[in-house]
XYZ file of C-alpha atoms in Angstrom:
385
model
C 20.719 18.360 -7.905
C 16.737 18.624 -8.289
C 14.553 20.768 -7.458
C 11.518 19.865 -6.651
C 7.684 21.186 -6.132
C 3.867 19.945 -5.983
C 2.632 20.578 -9.421
C 4.010 21.393 -13.017
C 2.108 24.109 -15.211
C 3.848 22.628 -18.276
C 1.790 19.259 -18.256
C 2.324 15.710 -17.587
C 5.939 13.790 -17.133
C 6.410 10.465 -17.050
C 9.999 8.521 -15.636
C 10.068 6.691 -19.127
C 13.309 4.770 -17.741
C 10.968 3.156 -14.674
C 7.740 2.935 -17.826
C 9.911 1.194 -19.798
C 11.061 -1.407 -17.850
C 7.811 -1.417 -16.240
C 5.896 -2.406 -19.751
C 8.969 -4.690 -20.692
C 8.946 -6.952 -17.373
C 5.316 -7.077 -17.737
C 5.280 -8.137 -21.496
C 7.815 -10.417 -20.542
C 5.692 -11.971 -17.607
C 1.995 -12.418 -20.062
C 4.644 -14.328 -22.158
C 6.441 -16.514 -19.616
C 2.505 -17.394 -18.725
C 1.324 -18.674 -22.104
C 4.888 -20.362 -21.964
C 4.401 -22.448 -18.461
C 0.430 -22.582 -18.871
C -0.279 -23.420 -22.292
C -0.374 -27.248 -21.578
C -2.591 -27.636 -18.351
C -4.344 -24.785 -19.735
C -5.243 -27.186 -22.883
C -6.268 -29.911 -20.278
C -7.919 -28.240 -17.658
C -10.321 -25.532 -19.997
C -9.748 -27.107 -23.289
C -8.128 -23.468 -24.163
C -3.909 -22.825 -24.043
C -5.014 -19.158 -23.500
C -7.049 -19.678 -21.022
C -4.388 -17.924 -18.192
C -2.702 -15.784 -20.354
C -6.055 -14.398 -21.557
C -7.371 -13.613 -18.214
C -4.157 -11.737 -17.222
C -3.825 -10.021 -20.094
C -7.269 -8.080 -19.450
C -6.154 -7.357 -15.214
C -2.967 -6.187 -16.619
C -4.387 -3.836 -19.579
C -6.539 -2.976 -16.058
C -3.615 -2.451 -14.403
C -2.275 -0.117 -16.856
C -4.983 2.098 -16.814
C -5.678 2.278 -13.324
C -1.871 3.292 -13.131
C -2.313 6.043 -15.928
C -5.433 7.383 -13.949
C -3.749 7.477 -10.380
C -0.421 9.016 -12.771
C -2.813 11.428 -14.072
C -5.281 12.604 -12.115
C -4.638 11.479 -8.419
C -2.891 14.001 -6.380
C -0.669 11.823 -4.213
C -1.353 14.017 -1.099
C -4.735 13.147 -0.857
C -3.771 9.880 0.164
C -2.296 11.507 3.280
C -5.875 12.415 4.754
C -7.634 9.531 3.371
C -4.829 6.462 5.067
C -7.442 6.311 7.821
C -9.867 5.193 5.736
C -8.086 3.148 2.877
C -6.598 1.215 6.162
C -9.627 0.102 7.385
C -11.895 -0.572 4.453
C -8.396 -3.203 3.981
C -8.937 -4.177 7.326
C -12.880 -4.945 6.839
C -11.719 -6.951 3.962
C -9.811 -9.100 5.883
C -12.689 -9.880 7.935
C -15.422 -10.423 5.223
C -13.364 -13.294 4.322
C -14.922 -15.312 7.482
C -18.566 -14.638 6.158
C -18.391 -14.367 2.615
C -14.739 -16.091 1.443
C -14.547 -19.125 -0.226
C -11.802 -21.731 -0.127
C -9.290 -22.218 -2.992
C -5.836 -24.229 -3.154
C -6.656 -25.030 1.126
C -7.175 -21.296 1.987
C -9.678 -19.017 2.749
C -8.175 -16.204 1.262
C -10.506 -14.864 -1.320
C -13.487 -12.929 -1.806
C -15.194 -14.155 -4.670
C -17.356 -11.120 -6.377
C -19.104 -12.977 -9.910
C -16.684 -14.494 -12.124
C -14.388 -12.200 -10.381
C -12.242 -13.211 -7.655
C -9.826 -10.599 -5.127
C -7.923 -11.340 -2.260
C -7.648 -8.410 0.431
C -4.293 -8.956 1.258
C -3.332 -7.379 -1.493
C -5.156 -4.344 -0.453
C -4.224 -4.320 2.943
C -0.340 -4.300 2.116
C -0.777 -0.738 -0.043
C -2.590 0.677 2.904
C -0.554 -0.682 4.994
C 2.288 1.267 2.991
C 0.089 4.501 2.659
C -0.921 4.473 6.487
C 2.614 3.718 7.917
C 3.485 6.858 5.906
C 1.111 8.968 7.017
C 1.960 7.995 10.650
C 5.240 8.739 10.180
C 5.097 12.049 8.176
C 2.683 13.094 11.513
C 5.150 12.276 13.757
C 7.357 14.660 13.227
C 10.444 14.787 15.742
C 8.968 12.405 17.585
C 10.442 9.709 15.509
C 13.540 10.133 16.433
C 12.661 8.318 19.673
C 12.190 4.001 19.478
C 8.878 4.378 21.231
C 7.168 5.878 18.913
C 8.734 3.674 15.824
C 7.550 0.982 17.866
C 3.761 2.392 18.270
C 3.931 2.973 14.674
C 5.373 -1.152 13.701
C 2.529 -2.053 16.397
C -0.422 -0.239 14.646
C 0.792 -0.301 10.698
C 2.517 -3.827 10.822
C 1.929 -6.195 13.188
C -1.952 -5.623 13.730
C -2.606 -6.214 9.686
C -0.362 -9.125 9.466
C -1.462 -11.085 13.111
C -5.009 -10.428 11.260
C -3.846 -11.929 7.517
C -2.192 -15.112 9.404
C -5.186 -15.426 11.972
C -8.152 -14.693 9.801
C -6.186 -16.276 6.600
C -4.208 -18.055 7.102
C -1.936 -15.872 4.924
C 1.608 -16.010 6.315
C 3.651 -14.989 3.483
C 1.361 -12.138 3.077
C 2.063 -10.751 7.074
C 5.971 -11.650 6.713
C 5.505 -8.842 3.685
C 3.693 -6.739 5.744
C 5.522 -6.473 8.397
C 8.943 -6.598 5.936
C 7.222 -3.293 4.380
C 7.048 -1.123 7.334
C 10.820 -2.258 8.956
C 12.423 -0.381 5.415
C 10.348 2.197 5.943
C 11.424 2.898 9.939
C 15.145 1.698 8.766
C 14.320 4.972 6.857
C 13.176 7.311 8.929
C 14.908 6.407 12.332
C 18.272 7.502 13.103
C 19.676 4.635 15.475
C 20.791 1.875 12.678
C 21.747 0.066 15.494
C 17.920 -1.219 16.320
C 17.739 -2.326 12.849
C 20.802 -4.259 12.507
C 20.551 -5.769 16.091
C 16.859 -7.194 14.293
C 18.352 -8.223 11.226
C 21.593 -9.984 13.705
C 18.904 -11.767 15.529
C 16.694 -12.577 12.576
C 19.962 -14.259 10.305
C 20.885 -16.257 13.518
C 17.603 -17.682 14.189
C 17.791 -18.543 10.475
C 20.747 -20.536 10.818
C 19.849 -21.946 14.304
C 16.752 -23.221 13.462
C 17.581 -25.111 10.187
C 20.625 -26.516 11.779
C 18.019 -27.563 14.434
C 15.536 -28.933 11.990
C 18.687 -30.651 10.023
C 18.692 -33.213 13.238
C 14.941 -33.629 13.250
C 15.072 -34.925 9.720
C 17.483 -37.399 10.980
C 15.910 -38.329 14.061
C 13.328 -38.906 12.166
C 10.858 -36.187 13.785
C 7.542 -35.882 12.021
C 5.617 -32.630 12.289
C 0.814 -33.378 12.341
C 0.880 -29.574 11.825
C 1.337 -28.352 7.853
C 3.654 -25.390 8.162
C 5.946 -27.497 10.485
C 6.281 -29.844 7.892
C 7.067 -27.538 5.255
C 9.885 -26.787 7.640
C 11.248 -30.302 7.013
C 10.728 -30.320 3.519
C 12.377 -27.244 3.262
C 15.965 -28.792 5.241
C 15.398 -32.244 2.880
C 12.697 -31.901 0.440
C 14.456 -35.156 -1.434
C 13.192 -37.255 1.557
C 9.721 -36.391 1.129
C 9.692 -35.665 -2.489
C 6.681 -37.872 -3.044
C 4.910 -35.920 -0.860
C 5.182 -32.258 -0.019
C 8.613 -32.373 -1.407
C 7.644 -32.378 -5.072
C 6.963 -29.388 -6.213
C 10.431 -28.068 -4.326
C 12.532 -31.002 -6.117
C 10.972 -30.490 -9.471
C 11.864 -26.663 -9.554
C 15.063 -27.295 -8.233
C 14.886 -30.430 -11.353
C 13.756 -27.291 -13.385
C 16.797 -25.083 -12.553
C 18.999 -27.114 -13.054
C 18.771 -28.773 -16.482
C 18.088 -24.888 -18.131
C 21.882 -25.134 -18.069
C 23.886 -21.350 -18.876
C 21.587 -20.295 -21.952
C 18.429 -23.021 -21.449
C 16.559 -25.056 -23.609
C 14.782 -22.277 -25.322
C 11.816 -20.837 -24.671
C 8.651 -22.746 -24.391
C 11.102 -26.250 -24.341
C 10.342 -26.964 -20.464
C 9.545 -30.303 -19.445
C 8.848 -30.015 -16.230
C 5.941 -27.546 -16.600
C 4.282 -30.771 -18.316
C 2.284 -31.244 -15.464
C 5.620 -32.134 -13.321
C 5.553 -28.845 -11.267
C 1.741 -27.807 -10.331
C 0.487 -24.877 -11.622
C 3.859 -23.500 -12.961
C 2.477 -20.204 -14.008
C 1.923 -18.830 -10.172
C 4.792 -19.030 -7.778
C 6.966 -21.043 -9.413
C 7.542 -19.416 -12.412
C 10.759 -18.329 -12.157
C 12.219 -21.966 -12.025
C 10.420 -22.302 -15.820
C 12.310 -18.903 -16.417
C 15.887 -20.950 -15.473
C 15.011 -23.633 -17.475
C 13.671 -22.251 -20.601
C 16.220 -19.529 -20.738
C 18.813 -20.697 -18.547
C 21.182 -18.726 -15.341
C 21.501 -16.096 -18.532
C 18.202 -15.509 -18.656
C 16.893 -15.633 -14.699
C 20.201 -12.814 -13.897
C 18.782 -10.512 -17.049
C 15.308 -10.935 -14.980
C 16.829 -10.180 -11.578
C 18.398 -7.005 -13.710
C 15.544 -5.640 -15.176
C 13.981 -5.869 -11.315
C 17.106 -4.021 -10.059
C 16.844 -0.800 -12.480
C 12.962 -0.856 -11.213
C 13.959 -0.524 -8.076
C 16.499 1.837 -8.349
C 14.309 4.306 -11.012
C 12.130 3.784 -7.475
C 14.785 4.720 -5.129
C 15.804 7.496 -7.278
C 12.177 9.150 -7.381
C 11.943 9.205 -3.813
C 15.392 10.210 -3.124
C 13.799 13.330 -5.374
C 10.329 13.289 -3.885
C 8.875 17.140 -3.462
C 8.389 16.284 0.390
C 8.548 13.943 3.163
C 5.233 11.771 2.492
C 6.113 11.364 -1.395
C 9.466 10.216 -0.502
C 8.223 7.270 2.198
C 5.333 6.176 -0.520
C 8.205 5.100 -2.984
C 10.103 3.641 -0.679
C 7.115 1.550 0.712
C 6.535 0.678 -2.936
C 10.067 -0.122 -3.520
C 10.562 -2.557 -0.391
C 7.236 -4.319 -1.365
C 8.588 -5.420 -4.715
C 11.920 -6.089 -3.541
C 10.720 -8.198 -0.950
C 8.393 -9.960 -3.252
C 11.300 -10.718 -5.544
C 13.820 -11.491 -3.305
C 11.281 -13.832 -1.159
C 10.247 -15.525 -4.683
C 13.210 -16.361 -5.391
C 14.759 -17.349 -2.452
C 11.922 -20.323 -2.220
C 12.162 -21.368 -5.799
C 15.905 -21.891 -4.879
C 14.893 -23.592 -1.777
C 16.650 -20.588 0.007
C 13.884 -19.923 2.125
C 10.928 -22.304 2.948
C 7.703 -22.491 0.888
C 5.622 -19.915 1.245
C 3.476 -19.361 -1.902
C 4.824 -15.537 -3.033
C 4.522 -14.740 -6.457
C 6.761 -12.943 -8.618
C 5.908 -9.390 -9.155
C 4.307 -8.627 -12.619
C 5.539 -11.977 -13.900
C 3.017 -14.873 -12.167
C -0.077 -15.277 -12.577
C -2.512 -13.457 -10.258
C -5.036 -10.843 -11.200
C -5.250 -9.166 -7.955
C -1.727 -8.997 -7.333
C -0.798 -7.531 -11.061
C -3.590 -4.820 -10.188
C -2.896 -3.641 -7.248
C 1.038 -3.643 -8.111
C 0.120 -1.253 -10.939
C -2.153 0.768 -8.693
C 1.308 1.192 -6.602
C 3.181 2.039 -9.440
C 0.969 4.865 -10.529
C 1.128 6.358 -7.309
C 5.538 6.435 -8.199
C 4.584 8.210 -10.813
C 2.375 10.499 -9.791
C 5.253 11.078 -7.382
C 7.714 11.880 -10.338
C 5.184 14.136 -12.045
C 5.843 16.232 -9.222
C 9.901 16.562 -9.366
C 11.417 19.379 -11.496
C 15.233 19.461 -12.619
C 17.453 22.163 -12.997
C 18.190 22.764 -16.514
């Protein structure tokens, strides 16, 4: 049985199991980034270590940020700062309109010199903090469906609508809604509501996929890019010369890996067949080089990480800390599930990265900052001896 308190007099404490798993995953991610990107980096930049070095810098900055937050920033401060953090994150999204720069066909990044910043990553962490603060402030009203709906509207729907409307970032909008949905599931006592919503989504998924299959068979074509992605999702082979190319190459990589893979660094699909394989398709290269066994080990590491975060949530000194940990758990879990589902073509291609493994400086920095909050919560837990 765990007892809780706000501060420890006998020094700083880490959850070392979580720390070890995190370091291993980040180190593995750097290894896979070098493996997947060295060929294209040599061709495009004349340096096979280009992506590896950039990611290494951001990971080191992220660990420094994580340690600072874990050691010096009491997570209770975030409750008071929640409205300011939330508003600043939304203002950063609005700043994309005048100051954003288009990259990869989407205007989602703000460039500060050579450094690119994606406001969507700040929005995710601000939504977690704001939702946790609102739920704590609700008191006994949290048992009312109207209060849950109000929190979901303010903390999820509004930022998600801004992300989708301004930056066309549907994947981040879905993740934001998913995070708050999980947090409301934890605090709201009537699980029939959440179960009903999940049932409707599953029914829509099955019916939608069936309808799209009929549409492909009937030769239906969509003008909008997102609708075309849906057609590719249900029958990527039919569009292999166009939008289905990346999906099919990813599936080829997974299939050719077998049980134990071809060996680290021996992927064929990364040699220009999968565009920017170090990003959201990196899991397919993991499957090709390390096989089903390697992919299962990666998934198991994420499960251990999520288990430790839930353990910290359950033993948090207060409700706010518990909800923060739940929100961070939801963020990581949703991204892992969606990324793997996209790579295996269970979900349509949404461009969601694999946490701590895919290439992406801003994402890595903010994810490690979130883990800093988790470590700060864990430092205020005392176990009976």
